[in-house]
XYZ file of C-alpha atoms in Angstrom:
239
model
C 0.000 0.000 0.000
C 1.358 3.399 -0.922
C 1.808 6.213 1.603
C -1.007 8.126 -0.050
C -3.308 5.088 0.175
C -2.361 4.649 3.804
C -3.400 8.198 4.553
C -6.712 7.683 2.797
C -7.427 4.549 4.821
C -7.036 6.118 8.254
C -9.042 9.340 8.749
C -7.540 11.900 11.089
C -9.454 13.321 14.027
C -10.008 17.057 14.089
C -7.554 18.993 16.228
C -8.889 21.364 18.899
C -7.506 24.891 18.666
C -6.060 25.898 22.031
C -7.501 29.084 23.589
C -4.109 30.813 23.664
C -3.185 30.043 20.066
C -2.019 33.251 18.387
C -4.606 35.049 16.298
C -2.304 34.879 13.279
C -2.404 31.074 13.378
C -6.138 31.092 14.060
C -6.586 33.193 10.925
C -4.474 30.718 8.978
C -6.659 27.826 10.169
C -9.848 29.627 9.155
C -8.482 30.675 5.771
C -7.098 27.252 4.890
C -10.387 25.471 5.523
C -12.404 28.203 3.823
C -10.372 27.976 0.620
C -10.452 24.168 0.634
C -14.232 24.270 1.019
C -14.497 26.683 -1.899
C -12.439 24.406 -4.160
C -14.724 21.370 -3.771
C -18.454 21.242 -4.616
C -19.234 19.222 -1.504
C -17.745 21.952 0.672
C -20.313 24.546 -0.422
C -22.763 24.054 2.500
C -20.054 24.987 4.989
C -18.528 28.017 3.306
C -20.784 30.591 4.958
C -19.817 29.482 8.479
C -16.120 29.962 7.791
C -16.727 33.261 5.999
C -18.471 34.447 9.159
C -15.535 33.272 11.307
C -13.101 35.203 9.130
C -15.256 38.319 9.390
C -15.443 37.887 13.176
C -11.663 37.493 13.367
C -10.982 41.005 12.015
C -12.490 43.071 14.884
C -11.158 40.583 17.438
C -7.663 41.048 16.027
C -8.080 44.828 16.069
C -9.197 44.725 19.702
C -6.247 42.538 20.684
C -3.829 44.975 19.050
C -5.485 47.847 20.908
C -5.194 46.007 24.225
C -1.552 45.173 23.581
C -0.931 48.808 22.749
C -2.555 49.882 26.013
C -0.311 47.532 27.980
C 2.791 48.780 26.159
C 1.841 52.396 26.851
C 1.148 51.630 30.505
C 4.460 49.784 30.831
C 6.259 52.767 29.309
C 4.716 54.993 32.000
C 5.751 52.501 34.690
C 9.337 52.539 33.423
C 9.320 56.335 33.172
C 8.068 56.601 36.758
C 10.766 54.162 37.849
C 13.441 56.255 36.131
C 12.166 59.341 37.941
C 12.434 57.575 41.292
C 15.875 56.217 40.422
C 17.079 59.720 39.596
C 15.598 60.950 42.862
C 17.511 58.274 44.793
C 20.732 59.537 43.258
C 19.986 63.142 44.243
C 18.980 62.104 47.761
C 22.191 60.115 48.145
C 24.287 63.152 47.180
C 22.322 65.482 49.473
C 22.413 63.012 52.360
C 26.150 62.580 52.072
C 26.552 66.349 52.370
C 24.256 66.466 55.397
C 25.955 63.498 57.112
C 29.479 64.532 56.056
C 29.796 61.472 53.823
C 29.013 59.070 56.678
C 26.929 56.241 55.241
C 26.709 54.692 58.700
C 25.000 57.790 60.031
C 21.524 56.936 61.453
C 19.895 59.430 59.085
C 21.513 57.872 56.040
C 20.682 54.390 57.305
C 17.029 55.410 57.776
C 16.677 55.921 54.056
C 19.033 53.374 52.539
C 19.633 50.826 55.268
C 22.660 48.753 54.366
C 22.049 49.000 50.624
C 24.038 51.084 48.200
C 21.964 53.491 46.100
C 22.550 51.318 43.019
C 21.227 48.228 44.796
C 18.284 50.196 46.162
C 17.319 51.300 42.637
C 17.454 47.805 41.161
C 13.780 46.749 41.490
C 11.396 48.303 38.963
C 8.978 50.048 41.303
C 7.518 47.279 43.487
C 9.738 46.950 46.542
C 11.590 50.181 45.735
C 8.343 52.146 45.563
C 7.119 50.756 48.875
C 10.453 51.503 50.532
C 10.358 55.090 49.259
C 6.744 55.745 50.219
C 7.547 56.785 53.853
C 10.322 59.095 52.657
C 7.917 61.900 51.769
C 6.853 62.506 55.375
C 10.354 61.922 56.735
C 11.909 64.432 54.349
C 9.137 66.985 54.881
C 9.674 66.777 58.642
C 13.432 67.248 58.428
C 15.162 70.317 59.863
C 17.377 70.470 56.772
C 15.914 72.762 54.048
C 17.600 70.708 51.321
C 15.836 67.563 52.543
C 12.511 69.357 52.921
C 12.780 70.457 49.316
C 13.389 66.890 48.204
C 10.349 65.763 50.208
C 8.110 68.167 48.307
C 9.558 66.892 45.047
C 9.052 63.229 45.936
C 5.314 63.312 46.680
C 4.128 63.766 43.064
C 6.633 61.181 41.863
C 5.153 58.598 44.243
C 1.654 59.494 43.037
C 2.726 59.187 39.396
C 4.243 55.765 40.070
C 1.044 54.582 41.770
C -1.059 55.807 38.847
C 1.230 54.105 36.331
C 0.994 50.769 38.143
C -2.797 51.021 38.404
C -3.043 51.763 34.684
C -0.853 48.798 33.791
C -2.779 46.458 36.095
C -6.062 47.629 34.567
C -4.706 47.150 31.039
C -3.520 43.619 31.837
C -6.846 42.778 33.469
C -8.707 44.001 30.368
C -6.416 41.920 28.141
C -6.953 38.799 30.255
C -10.736 39.231 30.313
C -10.696 39.625 26.526
C -8.663 36.427 26.177
C -10.341 34.208 28.754
C -13.977 35.371 28.772
C -14.482 37.957 26.054
C -14.476 38.121 22.241
C -11.221 36.215 21.741
C -12.451 33.244 23.798
C -15.795 33.325 21.984
C -14.020 33.309 18.626
C -11.939 30.244 19.545
C -14.995 28.438 20.928
C -16.964 29.209 17.767
C -14.051 28.088 15.587
C -13.705 24.767 17.409
C -17.445 24.125 17.283
C -17.593 24.964 13.570
C -14.527 22.865 12.761
C -15.917 19.849 14.614
C -19.361 20.220 13.103
C -17.952 20.598 9.603
C -15.565 17.696 10.043
C -18.403 15.497 11.271
C -20.622 16.399 8.321
C -17.838 15.824 5.796
C -16.851 12.544 7.473
C -20.352 11.158 6.828
C -20.176 11.818 3.093
C -18.043 8.745 2.197
C -20.839 6.589 3.620
C -23.393 8.421 1.477
C -21.470 8.929 -1.747
C -19.544 5.930 -3.101
C -16.107 6.705 -4.421
C -15.080 9.203 -1.753
C -12.079 8.173 0.371
C -12.773 7.474 4.040
C -10.459 10.349 4.970
C -12.298 12.812 2.735
C -12.969 15.231 5.629
C -9.267 15.479 6.453
C -8.592 17.293 3.194
C -10.351 20.432 4.401
C -8.189 21.031 7.470
C -4.524 21.816 7.907
C -2.441 18.712 8.480
C 0.304 20.575 10.361
C 0.990 19.549 13.965
C -0.492 21.625 16.771
C 0.693 25.262 16.461
C 3.724 26.173 18.543
C 2.897 29.869 18.707
C 0.762 30.186 21.803
C 0.158 33.267 23.936
C 1.678 33.113 27.452
C -0.680 31.793 30.119
C 0.649 34.199 32.742
C -0.279 37.883 32.511
C 2.929 39.188 31.032
C 3.468 42.955 31.093
C 3.660 43.126 27.305
């Protein structure tokens, strides 16, 4: 038996599209089956369903791009806020060393930096650094040193900006995840899987109804590639 005959003798089962499969690959799956249906007379009853899926894909793709853009913009604001705080740490270090006469073991210096160097203190992107700097505003404002008081007034809006940036990023990620797991993207994948399985089942019955069709007739209308490797990350990545 030839390889081709072997393939005809053993019909494939339809593959389920994973929810996190990239939209580019989902589009390829829809398009492949749609064109195969259009090239065979027996595929005609199923063309409309795949045309509708391809039309549905377009706004879903546009929404995903918009959500990704929102996350990228929010992340840029987070990084900008982090840079502002990092720069502030450098200025505070210089001012504190003047006030303490370059004594990094001075209790005042230790209050702000502990045993960390300024470079180590700046290493986290917001997060722990932001929380450690949050009490600084009141401490600097209450200082007897005018130079430190001035820095305290400068720090308050930077802390607020960092908080706002983190909230915006968290909201953008939450919107992206809802879109993926409950919203239009999930509905598109569910509809695609249901349509693929229904179409495969209908086409698989035809060899029993129309003599001369190979038993694997339905397989011809679906991509034979292995499961796609391009899958969106399951964890809520920043970008």
